[in-house]
Amino acid sequence: TDVSTEMILGILPVYVVQELGATRAALGLMEGIAEMTNYMFRLVSGVLSDKLGKRKLFVFIGYAFSGIAKPMFAFAKTWLDALIVRTLDRLGKGIRTSPRDALISQSVREKEAGKAFGIHRTLDQLGAVLGPLTAFIIVPLYGARTLFLISFIPAAIALVILALFVVDVKIERKPRGILVGASKILRGPFLLLLASLVIFNIGAYNFSFVIVRAQELGIPLAAAPLVYMLINLTHTAVGFPSGIAADKWGREKVLLLSFLTFSLTSFILAFATGSWLDAVLIALFFGVFQGMYDTVSRAVLPRYVPEELRGTAYGVYYIAIGLTFLLGISTVGYLWDIYGRRAAFLYSTATSICSTLLLGFLIKQTKT
């Protein structure tokens, strides 16, 4: 599935800006709305999978939805068209993610959750390396629109594998309303953890801004998928070791390290004025951040919630992140357009430092 997705994401930000006429603020708005939709439906699917006692069904529906949506980028005429398609694609991701995360966490012992999510992210990102390579080959020969159409092929193969080989888990069905389930988890350390993640995402951005900035630093359009591949390669290399380190030394500590790495990345983005080597350095640091953050930010949750509420917990977590990410990436894009890159990325640096301090307080509190 990630081959299908990542083969288009390496070229999409530049395509939307250069071919479809989007500003950086519009690009940020597109990514923010798409991810907010993604995260909102993670809450719905998480709660429903808890209530129905089914995980695999929602995972399959979500992957199918995204697989059908992605080829529609080929028919986009404006950035607003791309926004609609991107939102539909992320809707599919929203449907599948909370049930998938719950399925992973319930397929292993709690103390091995970090390792399990690390394996998942590593395999995920191996596909994300093959995707940009595919784009690097296809786009110069056939163009971006052909690439979007071809993305359906690996998505269809993934659906067949999911249907035939993935085994669902049996869970006890305990029907309860969304507010009842949420009220049982929104307290104590979980609430502190969620607050630190919310503050972090108020200043967050994704790979799209890294790729656009890389172009400003001298990376040509044809090589944009290679920048994205470098991010994913670093992500892959860091993901599994991060899961092991989190299980051994504490997931919160590795999450804190990811916040600090993001702060450093944002600081470099703010002040880099050199050559394409700066773009490579930024991509490496951003990949390190993603490898730690994507693995540990999810693996830390099972510690704070009972098993039968994990789907709901992941849903609450994702909707909170989605709403703040929309605000964050839109703000960064706006600041970049109006006040320049330094204002934008120094803002991101400041918010990530604040989230680091709050997470450090949580670590201290859970020790006592």
PDB file of C-alpha atoms in Angstrom, residues 56-352:
ATOM      1  CA  LYS A  56      -9.913  -6.228   9.895  1.00  0.00           C
ATOM      2  CA  LEU A  57     -13.178  -5.102   8.259  1.00  0.00           C
ATOM      3  CA  PHE A  58     -12.419  -1.421   8.832  1.00  0.00           C
ATOM      4  CA  VAL A  59      -8.803  -1.881   7.762  1.00  0.00           C
ATOM      5  CA  PHE A  60      -9.917  -3.402   4.451  1.00  0.00           C
ATOM      6  CA  ILE A  61     -12.531  -0.713   3.741  1.00  0.00           C
ATOM      7  CA  GLY A  62      -9.996   2.027   4.429  1.00  0.00           C
ATOM      8  CA  TYR A  63      -7.330   0.597   2.149  1.00  0.00           C
ATOM      9  CA  ALA A  64      -9.893   0.070  -0.617  1.00  0.00           C
ATOM     10  CA  PHE A  65     -11.117   3.661  -0.371  1.00  0.00           C
ATOM     11  CA  SER A  66      -7.609   5.114  -0.670  1.00  0.00           C
ATOM     12  CA  GLY A  67      -6.682   2.794  -3.518  1.00  0.00           C
ATOM     13  CA  ILE A  68      -9.614   4.040  -5.573  1.00  0.00           C
ATOM     14  CA  ALA A  69      -9.083   7.721  -4.721  1.00  0.00           C
ATOM     15  CA  LYS A  70      -5.383   8.177  -5.578  1.00  0.00           C
ATOM     16  CA  PRO A  71      -5.656   7.726  -9.376  1.00  0.00           C
ATOM     17  CA  MET A  72      -8.109  10.638  -9.418  1.00  0.00           C
ATOM     18  CA  PHE A  73      -5.166  13.049  -9.048  1.00  0.00           C
ATOM     19  CA  ALA A  74      -4.630  12.474 -12.780  1.00  0.00           C
ATOM     20  CA  PHE A  75      -7.769  14.486 -13.518  1.00  0.00           C
ATOM     21  CA  ALA A  76      -7.084  17.483 -11.226  1.00  0.00           C
ATOM     22  CA  LYS A  77      -7.121  20.859 -13.002  1.00  0.00           C
ATOM     23  CA  THR A  78      -6.615  23.187 -10.000  1.00  0.00           C
ATOM     24  CA  TRP A  79      -5.195  22.882  -6.491  1.00  0.00           C
ATOM     25  CA  LEU A  80      -8.779  22.773  -5.202  1.00  0.00           C
ATOM     26  CA  ASP A  81      -9.325  19.601  -7.240  1.00  0.00           C
ATOM     27  CA  ALA A  82      -6.176  18.175  -5.690  1.00  0.00           C
ATOM     28  CA  LEU A  83      -7.449  19.141  -2.238  1.00  0.00           C
ATOM     29  CA  ILE A  84     -10.643  17.129  -2.798  1.00  0.00           C
ATOM     30  CA  VAL A  85      -8.760  14.057  -4.003  1.00  0.00           C
ATOM     31  CA  ARG A  86      -6.169  14.327  -1.237  1.00  0.00           C
ATOM     32  CA  THR A  87      -8.982  14.553   1.314  1.00  0.00           C
ATOM     33  CA  LEU A  88     -10.695  11.464  -0.121  1.00  0.00           C
ATOM     34  CA  ASP A  89      -7.402   9.574   0.025  1.00  0.00           C
ATOM     35  CA  ARG A  90      -6.856  10.577   3.656  1.00  0.00           C
ATOM     36  CA  LEU A  91     -10.461   9.649   4.459  1.00  0.00           C
ATOM     37  CA  GLY A  92      -9.549   6.075   3.584  1.00  0.00           C
ATOM     38  CA  LYS A  93      -6.514   6.283   5.832  1.00  0.00           C
ATOM     39  CA  GLY A  94      -8.700   7.608   8.623  1.00  0.00           C
ATOM     40  CA  ILE A  95     -11.072   4.678   8.335  1.00  0.00           C
ATOM     41  CA  ARG A  96      -8.313   2.082   8.633  1.00  0.00           C
ATOM     42  CA  THR A  97      -5.717   3.519  10.998  1.00  0.00           C
ATOM     43  CA  SER A  98      -7.232   3.262  14.499  1.00  0.00           C
ATOM     44  CA  PRO A  99      -8.495  -0.313  13.960  1.00  0.00           C
ATOM     45  CA  ARG A 100      -5.136  -1.244  12.407  1.00  0.00           C
ATOM     46  CA  ASP A 101      -3.171   0.197  15.333  1.00  0.00           C
ATOM     47  CA  ALA A 102      -5.457  -1.585  17.784  1.00  0.00           C
ATOM     48  CA  LEU A 103      -5.037  -4.811  15.792  1.00  0.00           C
ATOM     49  CA  ILE A 104      -1.250  -4.493  15.990  1.00  0.00           C
ATOM     50  CA  SER A 105      -1.216  -3.728  19.719  1.00  0.00           C
ATOM     51  CA  GLN A 106      -3.555  -6.641  20.488  1.00  0.00           C
ATOM     52  CA  SER A 107      -1.533  -9.096  18.416  1.00  0.00           C
ATOM     53  CA  VAL A 108       1.501  -8.848  20.753  1.00  0.00           C
ATOM     54  CA  ARG A 109       2.232  -8.601  24.472  1.00  0.00           C
ATOM     55  CA  GLU A 110       2.064  -5.057  25.881  1.00  0.00           C
ATOM     56  CA  LYS A 111       5.787  -4.930  26.641  1.00  0.00           C
ATOM     57  CA  GLU A 112       6.530  -5.659  22.963  1.00  0.00           C
ATOM     58  CA  ALA A 113       4.258  -2.945  21.573  1.00  0.00           C
ATOM     59  CA  GLY A 114       7.183  -0.672  20.709  1.00  0.00           C
ATOM     60  CA  LYS A 115       8.886  -3.424  18.743  1.00  0.00           C
ATOM     61  CA  ALA A 116       5.635  -4.317  16.955  1.00  0.00           C
ATOM     62  CA  PHE A 117       5.001  -0.748  15.842  1.00  0.00           C
ATOM     63  CA  GLY A 118       8.657  -0.440  14.867  1.00  0.00           C
ATOM     64  CA  ILE A 119       8.343  -3.470  12.583  1.00  0.00           C
ATOM     65  CA  HIS A 120       5.168  -2.021  11.111  1.00  0.00           C
ATOM     66  CA  ARG A 121       6.772   1.332  10.398  1.00  0.00           C
ATOM     67  CA  THR A 122       9.911  -0.263   8.970  1.00  0.00           C
ATOM     68  CA  LEU A 123       7.932  -2.399   6.513  1.00  0.00           C
ATOM     69  CA  ASP A 124       5.733   0.595   5.758  1.00  0.00           C
ATOM     70  CA  GLN A 125       8.726   2.743   4.932  1.00  0.00           C
ATOM     71  CA  LEU A 126      10.407   0.089   2.809  1.00  0.00           C
ATOM     72  CA  GLY A 127       7.415   0.503   0.544  1.00  0.00           C
ATOM     73  CA  ALA A 128       7.888   4.236   0.845  1.00  0.00           C
ATOM     74  CA  VAL A 129      11.394   3.882  -0.587  1.00  0.00           C
ATOM     75  CA  LEU A 130      10.222   1.856  -3.576  1.00  0.00           C
ATOM     76  CA  GLY A 131       7.447   4.369  -4.282  1.00  0.00           C
ATOM     77  CA  PRO A 132       9.668   7.422  -4.906  1.00  0.00           C
ATOM     78  CA  LEU A 133      12.046   5.281  -6.965  1.00  0.00           C
ATOM     79  CA  THR A 134       9.090   4.308  -9.133  1.00  0.00           C
ATOM     80  CA  ALA A 135       8.160   7.979  -9.497  1.00  0.00           C
ATOM     81  CA  PHE A 136      11.749   8.924 -10.370  1.00  0.00           C
ATOM     82  CA  ILE A 137      11.612   6.448 -13.267  1.00  0.00           C
ATOM     83  CA  ILE A 138       8.060   7.052 -14.510  1.00  0.00           C
ATOM     84  CA  VAL A 139       7.644  10.845 -14.283  1.00  0.00           C
ATOM     85  CA  PRO A 140      10.457  11.819 -16.722  1.00  0.00           C
ATOM     86  CA  LEU A 141       9.185   9.243 -19.228  1.00  0.00           C
ATOM     87  CA  TYR A 142       5.403   9.460 -18.966  1.00  0.00           C
ATOM     88  CA  GLY A 143       4.546  12.418 -16.722  1.00  0.00           C
ATOM     89  CA  ALA A 144       2.928  12.857 -13.338  1.00  0.00           C
ATOM     90  CA  ARG A 145      -0.626  12.123 -14.456  1.00  0.00           C
ATOM     91  CA  THR A 146       0.364   8.668 -15.698  1.00  0.00           C
ATOM     92  CA  LEU A 147       2.065   8.039 -12.369  1.00  0.00           C
ATOM     93  CA  PHE A 148      -1.168   8.838 -10.546  1.00  0.00           C
ATOM     94  CA  LEU A 149      -3.062   6.280 -12.642  1.00  0.00           C
ATOM     95  CA  ILE A 150      -0.437   3.566 -12.145  1.00  0.00           C
ATOM     96  CA  SER A 151      -0.678   3.980  -8.359  1.00  0.00           C
ATOM     97  CA  PHE A 152      -3.814   1.821  -8.386  1.00  0.00           C
ATOM     98  CA  ILE A 153      -1.858  -1.346  -9.248  1.00  0.00           C
ATOM     99  CA  PRO A 154       0.102  -1.821  -5.981  1.00  0.00           C
ATOM    100  CA  ALA A 155      -2.984  -0.740  -4.011  1.00  0.00           C
ATOM    101  CA  ALA A 156      -4.993  -3.570  -5.562  1.00  0.00           C
ATOM    102  CA  ILE A 157      -2.255  -6.116  -4.792  1.00  0.00           C
ATOM    103  CA  ALA A 158      -2.209  -4.988  -1.149  1.00  0.00           C
ATOM    104  CA  LEU A 159      -5.959  -5.521  -0.839  1.00  0.00           C
ATOM    105  CA  VAL A 160      -5.633  -9.109  -2.026  1.00  0.00           C
ATOM    106  CA  ILE A 161      -2.879  -9.810   0.529  1.00  0.00           C
ATOM    107  CA  LEU A 162      -4.926  -8.222   3.316  1.00  0.00           C
ATOM    108  CA  ALA A 163      -8.031 -10.212   2.475  1.00  0.00           C
ATOM    109  CA  LEU A 164      -6.255 -13.575   2.259  1.00  0.00           C
ATOM    110  CA  PHE A 165      -3.512 -13.516   4.892  1.00  0.00           C
ATOM    111  CA  VAL A 166      -4.278 -11.072   7.736  1.00  0.00           C
ATOM    112  CA  VAL A 167      -5.979 -12.697  10.739  1.00  0.00           C
ATOM    113  CA  ASP A 168      -8.402 -10.653  12.830  1.00  0.00           C
ATOM    114  CA  VAL A 169      -8.244 -10.667  16.648  1.00  0.00           C
ATOM    115  CA  LYS A 170     -11.107 -11.555  18.942  1.00  0.00           C
ATOM    116  CA  ILE A 171     -11.988  -8.871  21.462  1.00  0.00           C
ATOM    117  CA  GLU A 172     -14.710  -8.562  24.050  1.00  0.00           C
ATOM    118  CA  ARG A 173     -17.494  -6.318  22.813  1.00  0.00           C
ATOM    119  CA  LYS A 174     -18.407  -3.682  25.387  1.00  0.00           C
ATOM    120  CA  PRO A 175     -20.751  -1.231  23.673  1.00  0.00           C
ATOM    121  CA  ARG A 176     -20.570   2.283  25.120  1.00  0.00           C
ATOM    122  CA  GLY A 177     -20.984   5.795  23.747  1.00  0.00           C
ATOM    123  CA  ILE A 178     -18.095   7.839  22.480  1.00  0.00           C
ATOM    124  CA  LEU A 179     -18.290  10.266  25.402  1.00  0.00           C
ATOM    125  CA  VAL A 180     -18.391   7.427  27.928  1.00  0.00           C
ATOM    126  CA  GLY A 181     -15.314   5.792  26.435  1.00  0.00           C
ATOM    127  CA  ALA A 182     -13.476   9.093  26.107  1.00  0.00           C
ATOM    128  CA  SER A 183     -14.273  10.079  29.690  1.00  0.00           C
ATOM    129  CA  LYS A 184     -12.539   6.942  30.933  1.00  0.00           C
ATOM    130  CA  ILE A 185      -9.246   7.811  29.249  1.00  0.00           C
ATOM    131  CA  LEU A 186      -9.090  11.641  29.303  1.00  0.00           C
ATOM    132  CA  ARG A 187      -7.495  11.874  32.724  1.00  0.00           C
ATOM    133  CA  GLY A 188      -4.157  11.813  34.490  1.00  0.00           C
ATOM    134  CA  PRO A 189      -0.980  10.959  32.565  1.00  0.00           C
ATOM    135  CA  PHE A 190      -2.849  10.264  29.311  1.00  0.00           C
ATOM    136  CA  LEU A 191      -4.222  13.807  29.356  1.00  0.00           C
ATOM    137  CA  LEU A 192      -0.724  15.232  29.934  1.00  0.00           C
ATOM    138  CA  LEU A 193       0.641  13.148  27.064  1.00  0.00           C
ATOM    139  CA  LEU A 194      -2.147  14.341  24.792  1.00  0.00           C
ATOM    140  CA  ALA A 195      -1.520  17.967  25.779  1.00  0.00           C
ATOM    141  CA  SER A 196       2.172  17.744  24.885  1.00  0.00           C
ATOM    142  CA  LEU A 197       1.300  16.260  21.485  1.00  0.00           C
ATOM    143  CA  VAL A 198      -1.332  18.936  20.855  1.00  0.00           C
ATOM    144  CA  ILE A 199       1.154  21.742  21.589  1.00  0.00           C
ATOM    145  CA  PHE A 200       3.699  20.067  19.326  1.00  0.00           C
ATOM    146  CA  ASN A 201       1.260  19.848  16.414  1.00  0.00           C
ATOM    147  CA  ILE A 202       0.216  23.497  16.701  1.00  0.00           C
ATOM    148  CA  GLY A 203       3.569  24.232  15.045  1.00  0.00           C
ATOM    149  CA  ALA A 204       3.980  21.056  12.991  1.00  0.00           C
ATOM    150  CA  TYR A 205       4.374  20.574   9.246  1.00  0.00           C
ATOM    151  CA  ASN A 206       4.929  17.541   7.058  1.00  0.00           C
ATOM    152  CA  PHE A 207       7.253  16.396   4.278  1.00  0.00           C
ATOM    153  CA  SER A 208       5.611  18.694   1.717  1.00  0.00           C
ATOM    154  CA  PHE A 209       7.274  21.809   3.144  1.00  0.00           C
ATOM    155  CA  VAL A 210      10.629  20.026   3.278  1.00  0.00           C
ATOM    156  CA  ILE A 211      10.354  19.178  -0.424  1.00  0.00           C
ATOM    157  CA  VAL A 212       9.307  22.714  -1.403  1.00  0.00           C
ATOM    158  CA  ARG A 213      12.195  24.152   0.641  1.00  0.00           C
ATOM    159  CA  ALA A 214      14.575  21.643  -0.979  1.00  0.00           C
ATOM    160  CA  GLN A 215      13.637  23.033  -4.381  1.00  0.00           C
ATOM    161  CA  GLU A 216      14.459  26.535  -3.167  1.00  0.00           C
ATOM    162  CA  LEU A 217      17.869  25.216  -2.116  1.00  0.00           C
ATOM    163  CA  GLY A 218      18.633  23.919  -5.607  1.00  0.00           C
ATOM    164  CA  ILE A 219      17.034  20.477  -5.926  1.00  0.00           C
ATOM    165  CA  PRO A 220      15.482  20.180  -9.434  1.00  0.00           C
ATOM    166  CA  LEU A 221      11.877  19.064  -9.938  1.00  0.00           C
ATOM    167  CA  ALA A 222      12.871  15.688 -11.391  1.00  0.00           C
ATOM    168  CA  ALA A 223      14.882  14.919  -8.243  1.00  0.00           C
ATOM    169  CA  ALA A 224      12.089  15.801  -5.788  1.00  0.00           C
ATOM    170  CA  PRO A 225      11.107  12.113  -5.387  1.00  0.00           C
ATOM    171  CA  LEU A 226      14.710  11.369  -4.390  1.00  0.00           C
ATOM    172  CA  VAL A 227      14.512  13.909  -1.552  1.00  0.00           C
ATOM    173  CA  TYR A 228      11.350  12.188  -0.406  1.00  0.00           C
ATOM    174  CA  MET A 229      13.046   8.807  -0.721  1.00  0.00           C
ATOM    175  CA  LEU A 230      15.929  10.040   1.442  1.00  0.00           C
ATOM    176  CA  ILE A 231      13.424  11.063   4.126  1.00  0.00           C
ATOM    177  CA  ASN A 232      11.843   7.625   3.946  1.00  0.00           C
ATOM    178  CA  LEU A 233      15.162   5.764   3.979  1.00  0.00           C
ATOM    179  CA  THR A 234      16.172   7.582   7.145  1.00  0.00           C
ATOM    180  CA  HIS A 235      12.703   6.990   8.563  1.00  0.00           C
ATOM    181  CA  THR A 236      13.068   3.276   7.845  1.00  0.00           C
ATOM    182  CA  ALA A 237      16.528   3.047   9.402  1.00  0.00           C
ATOM    183  CA  VAL A 238      15.398   4.795  12.586  1.00  0.00           C
ATOM    184  CA  GLY A 239      11.918   3.306  13.071  1.00  0.00           C
ATOM    185  CA  PHE A 240      12.672  -0.207  14.327  1.00  0.00           C
ATOM    186  CA  PRO A 241      15.609   0.764  16.591  1.00  0.00           C
ATOM    187  CA  SER A 242      13.400   3.495  18.054  1.00  0.00           C
ATOM    188  CA  GLY A 243      10.787   0.914  18.978  1.00  0.00           C
ATOM    189  CA  ILE A 244      13.377  -1.281  20.694  1.00  0.00           C
ATOM    190  CA  ALA A 245      14.901   1.701  22.516  1.00  0.00           C
ATOM    191  CA  ALA A 246      11.443   2.804  23.618  1.00  0.00           C
ATOM    192  CA  ASP A 247      10.675  -0.609  25.119  1.00  0.00           C
ATOM    193  CA  LYS A 248      14.034  -0.654  26.905  1.00  0.00           C
ATOM    194  CA  TRP A 249      14.448   2.934  28.153  1.00  0.00           C
ATOM    195  CA  GLY A 250      10.938   4.345  27.993  1.00  0.00           C
ATOM    196  CA  ARG A 251       8.689   5.390  25.146  1.00  0.00           C
ATOM    197  CA  GLU A 252       8.191   8.879  26.535  1.00  0.00           C
ATOM    198  CA  LYS A 253      11.949   9.501  26.484  1.00  0.00           C
ATOM    199  CA  VAL A 254      12.245   8.551  22.818  1.00  0.00           C
ATOM    200  CA  LEU A 255       9.223  10.723  22.025  1.00  0.00           C
ATOM    201  CA  LEU A 256      10.942  13.623  23.789  1.00  0.00           C
ATOM    202  CA  LEU A 257      14.043  13.032  21.667  1.00  0.00           C
ATOM    203  CA  SER A 258      11.878  13.192  18.538  1.00  0.00           C
ATOM    204  CA  PHE A 259      10.548  16.597  19.631  1.00  0.00           C
ATOM    205  CA  LEU A 260      14.107  17.871  20.074  1.00  0.00           C
ATOM    206  CA  THR A 261      15.073  16.550  16.627  1.00  0.00           C
ATOM    207  CA  PHE A 262      12.129  18.371  15.079  1.00  0.00           C
ATOM    208  CA  SER A 263      13.227  21.575  16.838  1.00  0.00           C
ATOM    209  CA  LEU A 264      16.685  21.243  15.308  1.00  0.00           C
ATOM    210  CA  THR A 265      15.236  20.493  11.855  1.00  0.00           C
ATOM    211  CA  SER A 266      13.012  23.568  12.012  1.00  0.00           C
ATOM    212  CA  PHE A 267      15.925  25.746  13.111  1.00  0.00           C
ATOM    213  CA  ILE A 268      18.006  24.576  10.135  1.00  0.00           C
ATOM    214  CA  LEU A 269      15.069  25.165   7.775  1.00  0.00           C
ATOM    215  CA  ALA A 270      14.808  28.711   9.097  1.00  0.00           C
ATOM    216  CA  PHE A 271      18.430  29.662   8.480  1.00  0.00           C
ATOM    217  CA  ALA A 272      19.722  27.411   5.669  1.00  0.00           C
ATOM    218  CA  THR A 273      20.689  29.550   2.676  1.00  0.00           C
ATOM    219  CA  GLY A 274      23.300  27.364   1.026  1.00  0.00           C
ATOM    220  CA  SER A 275      23.245  24.644  -1.601  1.00  0.00           C
ATOM    221  CA  TRP A 276      21.491  21.349  -2.212  1.00  0.00           C
ATOM    222  CA  LEU A 277      23.677  19.870   0.545  1.00  0.00           C
ATOM    223  CA  ASP A 278      21.577  21.810   3.048  1.00  0.00           C
ATOM    224  CA  ALA A 279      18.484  20.198   1.541  1.00  0.00           C
ATOM    225  CA  VAL A 280      20.039  16.761   2.031  1.00  0.00           C
ATOM    226  CA  LEU A 281      20.868  17.553   5.665  1.00  0.00           C
ATOM    227  CA  ILE A 282      17.326  18.782   6.314  1.00  0.00           C
ATOM    228  CA  ALA A 283      15.831  15.655   4.728  1.00  0.00           C
ATOM    229  CA  LEU A 284      18.044  13.447   6.916  1.00  0.00           C
ATOM    230  CA  PHE A 285      17.059  15.210  10.140  1.00  0.00           C
ATOM    231  CA  PHE A 286      13.379  15.204   9.195  1.00  0.00           C
ATOM    232  CA  GLY A 287      13.587  11.475   8.451  1.00  0.00           C
ATOM    233  CA  VAL A 288      15.157  10.833  11.865  1.00  0.00           C
ATOM    234  CA  PHE A 289      12.356  12.796  13.504  1.00  0.00           C
ATOM    235  CA  GLN A 290       9.664  10.886  11.620  1.00  0.00           C
ATOM    236  CA  GLY A 291      11.232   7.514  12.368  1.00  0.00           C
ATOM    237  CA  MET A 292      11.115   8.170  16.108  1.00  0.00           C
ATOM    238  CA  TYR A 293       7.853  10.090  16.273  1.00  0.00           C
ATOM    239  CA  ASP A 294       5.699   7.818  14.113  1.00  0.00           C
ATOM    240  CA  THR A 295       6.800   4.730  16.023  1.00  0.00           C
ATOM    241  CA  VAL A 296       6.751   5.980  19.590  1.00  0.00           C
ATOM    242  CA  SER A 297       3.851   8.447  19.582  1.00  0.00           C
ATOM    243  CA  ARG A 298       1.499   5.519  18.965  1.00  0.00           C
ATOM    244  CA  ALA A 299       3.325   2.860  20.958  1.00  0.00           C
ATOM    245  CA  VAL A 300       3.148   4.966  24.129  1.00  0.00           C
ATOM    246  CA  LEU A 301      -0.669   4.875  24.291  1.00  0.00           C
ATOM    247  CA  PRO A 302      -1.333   1.264  25.457  1.00  0.00           C
ATOM    248  CA  ARG A 303       0.346   2.015  28.776  1.00  0.00           C
ATOM    249  CA  TYR A 304      -2.394   4.463  29.728  1.00  0.00           C
ATOM    250  CA  VAL A 305      -5.635   2.792  28.580  1.00  0.00           C
ATOM    251  CA  PRO A 306      -7.334  -0.622  29.049  1.00  0.00           C
ATOM    252  CA  GLU A 307      -7.324  -3.013  26.109  1.00  0.00           C
ATOM    253  CA  GLU A 308     -11.043  -2.760  25.331  1.00  0.00           C
ATOM    254  CA  LEU A 309     -10.740   1.025  24.948  1.00  0.00           C
ATOM    255  CA  ARG A 310      -7.613   1.162  22.815  1.00  0.00           C
ATOM    256  CA  GLY A 311      -9.502   1.723  19.581  1.00  0.00           C
ATOM    257  CA  THR A 312     -11.291   4.669  21.175  1.00  0.00           C
ATOM    258  CA  ALA A 313      -8.043   5.947  22.709  1.00  0.00           C
ATOM    259  CA  TYR A 314      -6.302   5.938  19.347  1.00  0.00           C
ATOM    260  CA  GLY A 315      -9.322   7.690  17.856  1.00  0.00           C
ATOM    261  CA  VAL A 316      -9.315  10.441  20.505  1.00  0.00           C
ATOM    262  CA  TYR A 317      -5.567  10.818  20.072  1.00  0.00           C
ATOM    263  CA  TYR A 318      -5.789  11.140  16.298  1.00  0.00           C
ATOM    264  CA  ILE A 319      -8.684  13.609  16.211  1.00  0.00           C
ATOM    265  CA  ALA A 320      -6.894  15.892  18.689  1.00  0.00           C
ATOM    266  CA  ILE A 321      -3.747  15.711  16.571  1.00  0.00           C
ATOM    267  CA  GLY A 322      -5.698  16.258  13.358  1.00  0.00           C
ATOM    268  CA  LEU A 323      -7.400  19.441  14.499  1.00  0.00           C
ATOM    269  CA  THR A 324      -4.165  20.949  15.805  1.00  0.00           C
ATOM    270  CA  PHE A 325      -2.162  19.807  12.764  1.00  0.00           C
ATOM    271  CA  LEU A 326      -4.604  21.660  10.493  1.00  0.00           C
ATOM    272  CA  LEU A 327      -4.007  24.791  12.549  1.00  0.00           C
ATOM    273  CA  GLY A 328      -0.261  24.173  12.687  1.00  0.00           C
ATOM    274  CA  ILE A 329       0.579  23.501   9.047  1.00  0.00           C
ATOM    275  CA  SER A 330      -1.793  26.249   7.852  1.00  0.00           C
ATOM    276  CA  THR A 331      -0.121  28.718  10.218  1.00  0.00           C
ATOM    277  CA  VAL A 332       3.378  27.714   9.121  1.00  0.00           C
ATOM    278  CA  GLY A 333       2.392  28.071   5.454  1.00  0.00           C
ATOM    279  CA  TYR A 334       0.800  31.468   6.071  1.00  0.00           C
ATOM    280  CA  LEU A 335       3.822  32.745   8.001  1.00  0.00           C
ATOM    281  CA  TRP A 336       6.098  31.507   5.217  1.00  0.00           C
ATOM    282  CA  ASP A 337       4.128  33.366   2.526  1.00  0.00           C
ATOM    283  CA  ILE A 338       3.655  36.609   4.478  1.00  0.00           C
ATOM    284  CA  TYR A 339       6.712  36.935   6.737  1.00  0.00           C
ATOM    285  CA  GLY A 340       9.228  34.528   5.213  1.00  0.00           C
ATOM    286  CA  ARG A 341      10.657  31.151   6.069  1.00  0.00           C
ATOM    287  CA  ARG A 342      12.480  32.278   9.223  1.00  0.00           C
ATOM    288  CA  ALA A 343       9.294  33.417  10.936  1.00  0.00           C
ATOM    289  CA  ALA A 344       7.548  30.207   9.887  1.00  0.00           C
ATOM    290  CA  PHE A 345      10.150  27.726  11.050  1.00  0.00           C
ATOM    291  CA  LEU A 346      11.172  29.619  14.185  1.00  0.00           C
ATOM    292  CA  TYR A 347       7.506  29.394  15.174  1.00  0.00           C
ATOM    293  CA  SER A 348       7.745  25.611  14.715  1.00  0.00           C
ATOM    294  CA  THR A 349      10.948  25.549  16.753  1.00  0.00           C
ATOM    295  CA  ALA A 350       9.281  27.394  19.638  1.00  0.00           C
ATOM    296  CA  THR A 351       6.176  25.189  19.814  1.00  0.00           C
ATOM    297  CA  SER A 352       8.214  21.987  19.724  1.00  0.00           C
TER     298      SER A 352
END
